[in-house]
PDB file of C-alpha atoms in Angstrom:
ATOM      1  CA  GLY A   1     -31.865  87.144  34.295  1.00  0.00           C
ATOM      2  CA  GLU A   2     -33.738  90.255  35.484  1.00  0.00           C
ATOM      3  CA  ASN A   3     -31.987  92.510  37.421  1.00  0.00           C
ATOM      4  CA  VAL A   4     -32.421  95.802  38.844  1.00  0.00           C
ATOM      5  CA  GLU A   5     -30.191  98.570  40.161  1.00  0.00           C
ATOM      6  CA  GLN A   6     -31.373 101.063  42.284  1.00  0.00           C
ATOM      7  CA  HIS A   7     -29.191 104.475  43.295  1.00  0.00           C
ATOM      8  CA  PRO A   8     -28.069 105.702  45.869  1.00  0.00           C
ATOM      9  CA  SER A   9     -28.759 103.170  48.957  1.00  0.00           C
ATOM     10  CA  THR A  10     -28.974 106.321  51.162  1.00  0.00           C
ATOM     11  CA  LEU A  11     -29.961 109.680  50.191  1.00  0.00           C
ATOM     12  CA  SER A  12     -30.441 112.578  53.133  1.00  0.00           C
ATOM     13  CA  VAL A  13     -31.784 116.085  51.876  1.00  0.00           C
ATOM     14  CA  GLN A  14     -32.895 119.187  53.678  1.00  0.00           C
ATOM     15  CA  GLU A  15     -36.971 119.486  54.302  1.00  0.00           C
ATOM     16  CA  GLY A  16     -38.116 121.418  51.145  1.00  0.00           C
ATOM     17  CA  ASP A  17     -35.518 120.257  49.076  1.00  0.00           C
ATOM     18  CA  SER A  18     -36.138 117.742  46.086  1.00  0.00           C
ATOM     19  CA  ALA A  19     -35.171 114.021  46.066  1.00  0.00           C
ATOM     20  CA  VAL A  20     -34.464 111.737  43.027  1.00  0.00           C
ATOM     21  CA  ILE A  21     -33.677 108.012  42.971  1.00  0.00           C
ATOM     22  CA  LYS A  22     -32.959 106.132  39.963  1.00  0.00           C
ATOM     23  CA  CYS A  23     -33.294 102.788  38.763  1.00  0.00           C
ATOM     24  CA  THR A  24     -32.015 100.723  36.002  1.00  0.00           C
ATOM     25  CA  TYR A  25     -33.291  97.451  34.587  1.00  0.00           C
ATOM     26  CA  SER A  26     -32.126  94.618  32.350  1.00  0.00           C
ATOM     27  CA  ASP A  27     -35.272  92.963  30.889  1.00  0.00           C
ATOM     28  CA  SER A  28     -36.506  94.854  27.884  1.00  0.00           C
ATOM     29  CA  ALA A  29     -39.967  93.176  27.926  1.00  0.00           C
ATOM     30  CA  SER A  30     -40.689  94.820  31.524  1.00  0.00           C
ATOM     31  CA  ASN A  31     -43.836  96.799  31.204  1.00  0.00           C
ATOM     32  CA  TYR A  32     -44.656  97.674  34.856  1.00  0.00           C
ATOM     33  CA  PHE A  33     -42.653  99.928  36.970  1.00  0.00           C
ATOM     34  CA  PRO A  34     -44.223 100.534  40.631  1.00  0.00           C
ATOM     35  CA  TRP A  35     -42.451 102.364  43.421  1.00  0.00           C
ATOM     36  CA  TYR A  36     -42.652 101.445  46.985  1.00  0.00           C
ATOM     37  CA  LYS A  37     -42.467 103.113  50.009  1.00  0.00           C
ATOM     38  CA  GLN A  38     -41.715 101.226  53.343  1.00  0.00           C
ATOM     39  CA  GLU A  39     -41.689 103.127  56.590  1.00  0.00           C
ATOM     40  CA  LEU A  40     -40.303 101.524  59.665  1.00  0.00           C
ATOM     41  CA  GLY A  41     -42.061  98.446  60.799  1.00  0.00           C
ATOM     42  CA  LYS A  42     -44.614  98.966  58.249  1.00  0.00           C
ATOM     43  CA  ARG A  43     -45.591  97.263  54.871  1.00  0.00           C
ATOM     44  CA  PRO A  44     -44.493  98.320  51.189  1.00  0.00           C
ATOM     45  CA  GLN A  45     -46.918 100.654  50.281  1.00  0.00           C
ATOM     46  CA  LEU A  46     -47.277 101.395  46.306  1.00  0.00           C
ATOM     47  CA  ILE A  47     -46.894 105.606  45.962  1.00  0.00           C
ATOM     48  CA  ILE A  48     -46.896 105.335  42.111  1.00  0.00           C
ATOM     49  CA  ASP A  49     -46.480 103.321  39.190  1.00  0.00           C
ATOM     50  CA  ILE A  50     -45.990 103.789  35.333  1.00  0.00           C
ATOM     51  CA  ARG A  51     -46.127 101.597  32.311  1.00  0.00           C
ATOM     52  CA  SER A  52     -44.095 101.271  29.172  1.00  0.00           C
ATOM     53  CA  ASN A  53     -46.606 103.307  27.148  1.00  0.00           C
ATOM     54  CA  VAL A  54     -46.116 106.440  29.296  1.00  0.00           C
ATOM     55  CA  GLY A  55     -42.547 108.449  29.432  1.00  0.00           C
ATOM     56  CA  GLU A  56     -44.026 110.449  32.720  1.00  0.00           C
ATOM     57  CA  LYS A  57     -46.405 110.399  35.483  1.00  0.00           C
ATOM     58  CA  LYS A  58     -46.880 112.645  38.196  1.00  0.00           C
ATOM     59  CA  ASP A  59     -48.973 112.428  41.608  1.00  0.00           C
ATOM     60  CA  GLN A  60     -48.965 116.047  43.765  1.00  0.00           C
ATOM     61  CA  ARG A  61     -45.342 115.637  45.095  1.00  0.00           C
ATOM     62  CA  ILE A  62     -44.072 112.715  43.571  1.00  0.00           C
ATOM     63  CA  ALA A  63     -43.230 111.832  40.061  1.00  0.00           C
ATOM     64  CA  VAL A  64     -41.673 109.030  37.837  1.00  0.00           C
ATOM     65  CA  THR A  65     -39.868 109.249  34.580  1.00  0.00           C
ATOM     66  CA  LEU A  66     -39.163 106.166  32.326  1.00  0.00           C
ATOM     67  CA  ASN A  67     -36.662 106.154  29.730  1.00  0.00           C
ATOM     68  CA  LYS A  68     -37.224 102.656  27.571  1.00  0.00           C
ATOM     69  CA  THR A  69     -34.558 103.118  25.416  1.00  0.00           C
ATOM     70  CA  ALA A  70     -31.895 103.549  28.076  1.00  0.00           C
ATOM     71  CA  LYS A  71     -33.576 101.172  30.375  1.00  0.00           C
ATOM     72  CA  HIS A  72     -33.934 103.478  33.324  1.00  0.00           C
ATOM     73  CA  PHE A  73     -36.549 105.301  35.575  1.00  0.00           C
ATOM     74  CA  SER A  74     -36.456 107.510  38.119  1.00  0.00           C
ATOM     75  CA  LEU A  75     -38.750 108.795  41.252  1.00  0.00           C
ATOM     76  CA  HIS A  76     -38.674 112.702  41.758  1.00  0.00           C
ATOM     77  CA  ILE A  77     -40.091 113.646  45.261  1.00  0.00           C
ATOM     78  CA  THR A  78     -40.293 117.572  45.554  1.00  0.00           C
ATOM     79  CA  GLU A  79     -40.661 119.858  48.541  1.00  0.00           C
ATOM     80  CA  THR A  80     -39.842 116.993  50.944  1.00  0.00           C
ATOM     81  CA  GLN A  81     -41.314 116.997  54.194  1.00  0.00           C
ATOM     82  CA  PRO A  82     -40.211 114.555  57.093  1.00  0.00           C
ATOM     83  CA  GLU A  83     -42.978 112.147  56.841  1.00  0.00           C
ATOM     84  CA  ASP A  84     -41.180 111.603  53.402  1.00  0.00           C
ATOM     85  CA  SER A  85     -38.051 109.747  55.379  1.00  0.00           C
ATOM     86  CA  ALA A  86     -38.606 105.540  54.715  1.00  0.00           C
ATOM     87  CA  VAL A  87     -37.050 103.114  52.614  1.00  0.00           C
ATOM     88  CA  TYR A  88     -37.759 103.361  48.766  1.00  0.00           C
ATOM     89  CA  PHE A  89     -37.922 100.350  46.692  1.00  0.00           C
ATOM     90  CA  CYS A  90     -38.266 100.562  42.490  1.00  0.00           C
ATOM     91  CA  ALA A  91     -39.410  97.303  40.859  1.00  0.00           C
ATOM     92  CA  GLN A  92     -40.306  95.947  37.694  1.00  0.00           C
ATOM     93  CA  GLY A  93     -42.880  93.550  36.374  1.00  0.00           C
ATOM     94  CA  GLY A  94     -43.378  91.896  33.171  1.00  0.00           C
ATOM     95  CA  SER A  95     -45.090  89.068  31.290  1.00  0.00           C
ATOM     96  CA  ALA A  96     -44.040  86.662  34.113  1.00  0.00           C
ATOM     97  CA  ARG A  97     -46.326  89.234  36.622  1.00  0.00           C
ATOM     98  CA  GLN A  98     -43.905  88.644  39.835  1.00  0.00           C
ATOM     99  CA  LEU A  99     -41.861  91.848  40.634  1.00  0.00           C
ATOM    100  CA  THR A 100     -37.867  92.470  40.810  1.00  0.00           C
ATOM    101  CA  PHE A 101     -37.032  94.897  42.973  1.00  0.00           C
ATOM    102  CA  GLY A 102     -34.049  97.121  43.322  1.00  0.00           C
ATOM    103  CA  SER A 103     -32.095  97.145  46.699  1.00  0.00           C
ATOM    104  CA  GLY A 104     -33.930 100.055  48.183  1.00  0.00           C
ATOM    105  CA  THR A 105     -33.039 103.530  49.106  1.00  0.00           C
ATOM    106  CA  GLN A 106     -33.137 104.820  52.880  1.00  0.00           C
ATOM    107  CA  LEU A 107     -34.275 108.671  52.611  1.00  0.00           C
ATOM    108  CA  THR A 108     -34.086 110.846  55.374  1.00  0.00           C
ATOM    109  CA  VAL A 109     -35.110 114.489  55.299  1.00  0.00           C
ATOM    110  CA  LEU A 110     -33.850 116.513  57.972  1.00  0.00           C
ATOM    111  CA  PRO A 111     -36.075 119.313  59.459  1.00  0.00           C
TER     112      PRO A 111
ATOM    113  CA  GLU B   1     -61.481  97.191  52.737  1.00  0.00           C
ATOM    114  CA  ALA B   2     -59.174  94.800  54.501  1.00  0.00           C
ATOM    115  CA  GLY B   3     -55.847  94.509  53.395  1.00  0.00           C
ATOM    116  CA  VAL B   4     -53.841  91.749  53.307  1.00  0.00           C
ATOM    117  CA  THR B   5     -52.734  90.285  56.636  1.00  0.00           C
ATOM    118  CA  GLN B   6     -49.913  87.989  57.852  1.00  0.00           C
ATOM    119  CA  PHE B   7     -49.513  86.021  60.702  1.00  0.00           C
ATOM    120  CA  PRO B   8     -47.414  85.884  63.058  1.00  0.00           C
ATOM    121  CA  SER B   9     -45.660  89.071  62.766  1.00  0.00           C
ATOM    122  CA  HIS B  10     -42.766  87.788  64.632  1.00  0.00           C
ATOM    123  CA  SER B  11     -41.312  84.228  64.968  1.00  0.00           C
ATOM    124  CA  VAL B  12     -38.505  83.506  66.814  1.00  0.00           C
ATOM    125  CA  ILE B  13     -37.057  79.500  66.355  1.00  0.00           C
ATOM    126  CA  GLU B  14     -34.166  77.564  66.796  1.00  0.00           C
ATOM    127  CA  LYS B  15     -32.160  76.059  63.900  1.00  0.00           C
ATOM    128  CA  GLY B  16     -33.731  72.590  62.813  1.00  0.00           C
ATOM    129  CA  GLN B  17     -37.513  73.760  64.168  1.00  0.00           C
ATOM    130  CA  THR B  18     -40.427  73.899  61.853  1.00  0.00           C
ATOM    131  CA  VAL B  19     -42.460  77.092  61.400  1.00  0.00           C
ATOM    132  CA  THR B  20     -45.301  77.910  59.117  1.00  0.00           C
ATOM    133  CA  LEU B  21     -46.453  81.492  58.136  1.00  0.00           C
ATOM    134  CA  ARG B  22     -49.781  82.718  56.781  1.00  0.00           C
ATOM    135  CA  CYS B  23     -51.412  85.090  54.429  1.00  0.00           C
ATOM    136  CA  ASP B  24     -54.505  86.159  53.620  1.00  0.00           C
ATOM    137  CA  PRO B  25     -55.447  87.893  50.941  1.00  0.00           C
ATOM    138  CA  ILE B  26     -57.556  91.004  49.902  1.00  0.00           C
ATOM    139  CA  SER B  27     -60.730  89.410  48.955  1.00  0.00           C
ATOM    140  CA  GLY B  28     -61.081  88.555  45.331  1.00  0.00           C
ATOM    141  CA  HIS B  29     -57.353  88.612  44.708  1.00  0.00           C
ATOM    142  CA  ASP B  30     -56.459  85.533  42.462  1.00  0.00           C
ATOM    143  CA  ASN B  31     -52.636  86.162  42.330  1.00  0.00           C
ATOM    144  CA  LEU B  32     -50.791  85.493  45.773  1.00  0.00           C
ATOM    145  CA  TYR B  33     -47.103  86.357  46.179  1.00  0.00           C
ATOM    146  CA  TRP B  34     -44.561  85.199  48.339  1.00  0.00           C
ATOM    147  CA  TYR B  35     -41.384  88.005  48.584  1.00  0.00           C
ATOM    148  CA  ARG B  36     -38.440  87.603  51.309  1.00  0.00           C
ATOM    149  CA  ARG B  37     -36.238  90.538  52.216  1.00  0.00           C
ATOM    150  CA  VAL B  38     -32.879  89.338  53.710  1.00  0.00           C
ATOM    151  CA  MET B  39     -30.441  91.535  55.780  1.00  0.00           C
ATOM    152  CA  GLY B  40     -31.357  94.422  54.340  1.00  0.00           C
ATOM    153  CA  LYS B  41     -31.038  93.641  51.238  1.00  0.00           C
ATOM    154  CA  GLU B  42     -33.408  93.845  48.363  1.00  0.00           C
ATOM    155  CA  ILE B  43     -36.805  92.317  48.436  1.00  0.00           C
ATOM    156  CA  LYS B  44     -36.581  89.006  46.493  1.00  0.00           C
ATOM    157  CA  PHE B  45     -39.399  86.872  44.621  1.00  0.00           C
ATOM    158  CA  LEU B  46     -40.018  83.466  46.222  1.00  0.00           C
ATOM    159  CA  LEU B  47     -43.304  81.879  44.433  1.00  0.00           C
ATOM    160  CA  HIS B  48     -46.593  83.031  42.789  1.00  0.00           C
ATOM    161  CA  PHE B  49     -50.061  81.536  42.903  1.00  0.00           C
ATOM    162  CA  VAL B  50     -52.862  81.711  40.595  1.00  0.00           C
ATOM    163  CA  LYS B  51     -55.856  80.957  42.629  1.00  0.00           C
ATOM    164  CA  GLU B  52     -55.021  77.561  44.535  1.00  0.00           C
ATOM    165  CA  SER B  53     -52.356  76.560  41.527  1.00  0.00           C
ATOM    166  CA  LYS B  54     -48.412  77.392  41.493  1.00  0.00           C
ATOM    167  CA  GLN B  55     -47.982  79.829  38.527  1.00  0.00           C
ATOM    168  CA  ASP B  56     -44.177  79.924  39.398  1.00  0.00           C
ATOM    169  CA  GLU B  57     -42.036  78.692  42.302  1.00  0.00           C
ATOM    170  CA  SER B  58     -38.664  79.729  40.416  1.00  0.00           C
ATOM    171  CA  GLY B  59     -37.631  81.878  43.580  1.00  0.00           C
ATOM    172  CA  MET B  60     -38.072  79.071  46.416  1.00  0.00           C
ATOM    173  CA  PRO B  61     -34.409  78.654  47.641  1.00  0.00           C
ATOM    174  CA  ASN B  62     -34.717  74.827  48.268  1.00  0.00           C
ATOM    175  CA  ASN B  63     -36.803  71.809  49.180  1.00  0.00           C
ATOM    176  CA  ARG B  64     -37.205  73.180  52.515  1.00  0.00           C
ATOM    177  CA  PHE B  65     -39.673  75.800  51.864  1.00  0.00           C
ATOM    178  CA  LEU B  66     -43.008  74.488  51.026  1.00  0.00           C
ATOM    179  CA  ALA B  67     -46.054  76.543  49.942  1.00  0.00           C
ATOM    180  CA  GLU B  68     -49.930  75.647  49.970  1.00  0.00           C
ATOM    181  CA  ARG B  69     -52.767  77.960  48.716  1.00  0.00           C
ATOM    182  CA  THR B  70     -55.642  75.125  49.337  1.00  0.00           C
ATOM    183  CA  GLY B  71     -58.533  76.564  48.050  1.00  0.00           C
ATOM    184  CA  GLY B  72     -57.543  79.562  46.415  1.00  0.00           C
ATOM    185  CA  THR B  73     -57.900  82.002  49.515  1.00  0.00           C
ATOM    186  CA  TYR B  74     -55.180  82.071  52.395  1.00  0.00           C
ATOM    187  CA  SER B  75     -51.971  80.720  51.721  1.00  0.00           C
ATOM    188  CA  THR B  76     -49.327  79.198  54.020  1.00  0.00           C
ATOM    189  CA  LEU B  77     -45.711  79.078  53.803  1.00  0.00           C
ATOM    190  CA  LYS B  78     -43.558  76.167  55.801  1.00  0.00           C
ATOM    191  CA  VAL B  79     -39.935  76.031  56.299  1.00  0.00           C
ATOM    192  CA  GLN B  80     -38.887  72.720  57.500  1.00  0.00           C
ATOM    193  CA  PRO B  81     -35.995  72.126  58.809  1.00  0.00           C
ATOM    194  CA  ALA B  82     -35.171  76.249  59.305  1.00  0.00           C
ATOM    195  CA  GLU B  83     -31.575  77.364  59.031  1.00  0.00           C
ATOM    196  CA  LEU B  84     -30.010  80.084  60.174  1.00  0.00           C
ATOM    197  CA  GLU B  85     -29.612  81.839  56.547  1.00  0.00           C
ATOM    198  CA  ASP B  86     -33.302  81.918  56.710  1.00  0.00           C
ATOM    199  CA  SER B  87     -33.615  84.497  58.617  1.00  0.00           C
ATOM    200  CA  GLY B  88     -35.555  87.585  57.517  1.00  0.00           C
ATOM    201  CA  VAL B  89     -38.877  89.203  56.945  1.00  0.00           C
ATOM    202  CA  TYR B  90     -41.390  87.228  54.469  1.00  0.00           C
ATOM    203  CA  PHE B  91     -43.939  89.406  52.657  1.00  0.00           C
ATOM    204  CA  CYS B  92     -47.324  88.248  50.995  1.00  0.00           C
ATOM    205  CA  ALA B  93     -48.651  90.186  48.471  1.00  0.00           C
ATOM    206  CA  THR B  94     -51.487  89.943  46.447  1.00  0.00           C
ATOM    207  CA  GLY B  95     -53.488  91.345  43.275  1.00  0.00           C
ATOM    208  CA  LEU B  96     -56.324  91.088  40.693  1.00  0.00           C
ATOM    209  CA  ALA B  97     -55.286  89.007  37.578  1.00  0.00           C
ATOM    210  CA  VAL B  98     -55.986  92.083  35.426  1.00  0.00           C
ATOM    211  CA  ASN B  99     -52.932  94.235  36.210  1.00  0.00           C
ATOM    212  CA  ASN B 100     -49.352  94.135  37.913  1.00  0.00           C
ATOM    213  CA  GLU B 101     -50.622  96.064  41.088  1.00  0.00           C
ATOM    214  CA  GLN B 102     -49.697  94.289  43.959  1.00  0.00           C
ATOM    215  CA  PHE B 103     -50.783  95.094  47.687  1.00  0.00           C
ATOM    216  CA  PHE B 104     -48.105  94.064  50.472  1.00  0.00           C
ATOM    217  CA  GLY B 105     -48.956  92.134  53.993  1.00  0.00           C
ATOM    218  CA  PRO B 106     -47.192  93.854  57.100  1.00  0.00           C
ATOM    219  CA  GLY B 107     -44.690  90.761  57.042  1.00  0.00           C
ATOM    220  CA  THR B 108     -43.386  88.219  59.159  1.00  0.00           C
ATOM    221  CA  ARG B 109     -39.941  88.507  60.727  1.00  0.00           C
ATOM    222  CA  LEU B 110     -38.404  85.439  60.811  1.00  0.00           C
ATOM    223  CA  THR B 111     -35.652  84.937  63.035  1.00  0.00           C
ATOM    224  CA  VAL B 112     -33.640  81.623  63.516  1.00  0.00           C
ATOM    225  CA  LEU B 113     -31.116  81.109  66.037  1.00  0.00           C
TER     226      LEU B 113
END
């Protein structure tokens, strides 16, 4: 079945440093890879997504890279700020339309 | 534009009782999904509606869970009778038919004692 592995489960960085979260997936038919940010007590919010015909996508301090051959994708946050602290989820979507999520990464940005 | 809304935000019930969760989608979103996050683990798919039809209910844990979407607007998820392992946060997400982008509601935190 579909499976997404996400690492690390927790990540602490100093303010201003970069953070990288990695995910691997098993379903080769997957063609949509979103990243969600969930702040404490709030709803998961889509922050960036990438489709299988693109290798990299960037939006200000956030970037996502996709390697379809290796079946992994990564979230990169540069110049981290305290408000980036949250749980980040990667996910994969395909023809089935529902999303399969990773287990989440608790990111803490230390001031 | 109003986002996805869910009611209630919290529910505490005893084992054996019944609870009904409600989700109101973003207007025009034909696709509606229910997900669940249990004890800090990953968010897991429960089922998917396209308008009023169940497209996929392969993630439903057992027959104690019943989801409906009469009229293709809001959806309800009923748990009857509730068990301890049903505790968790239940999310609803909706999206347009043309892509996979999904917008999440704030979730309902269910606690079964």
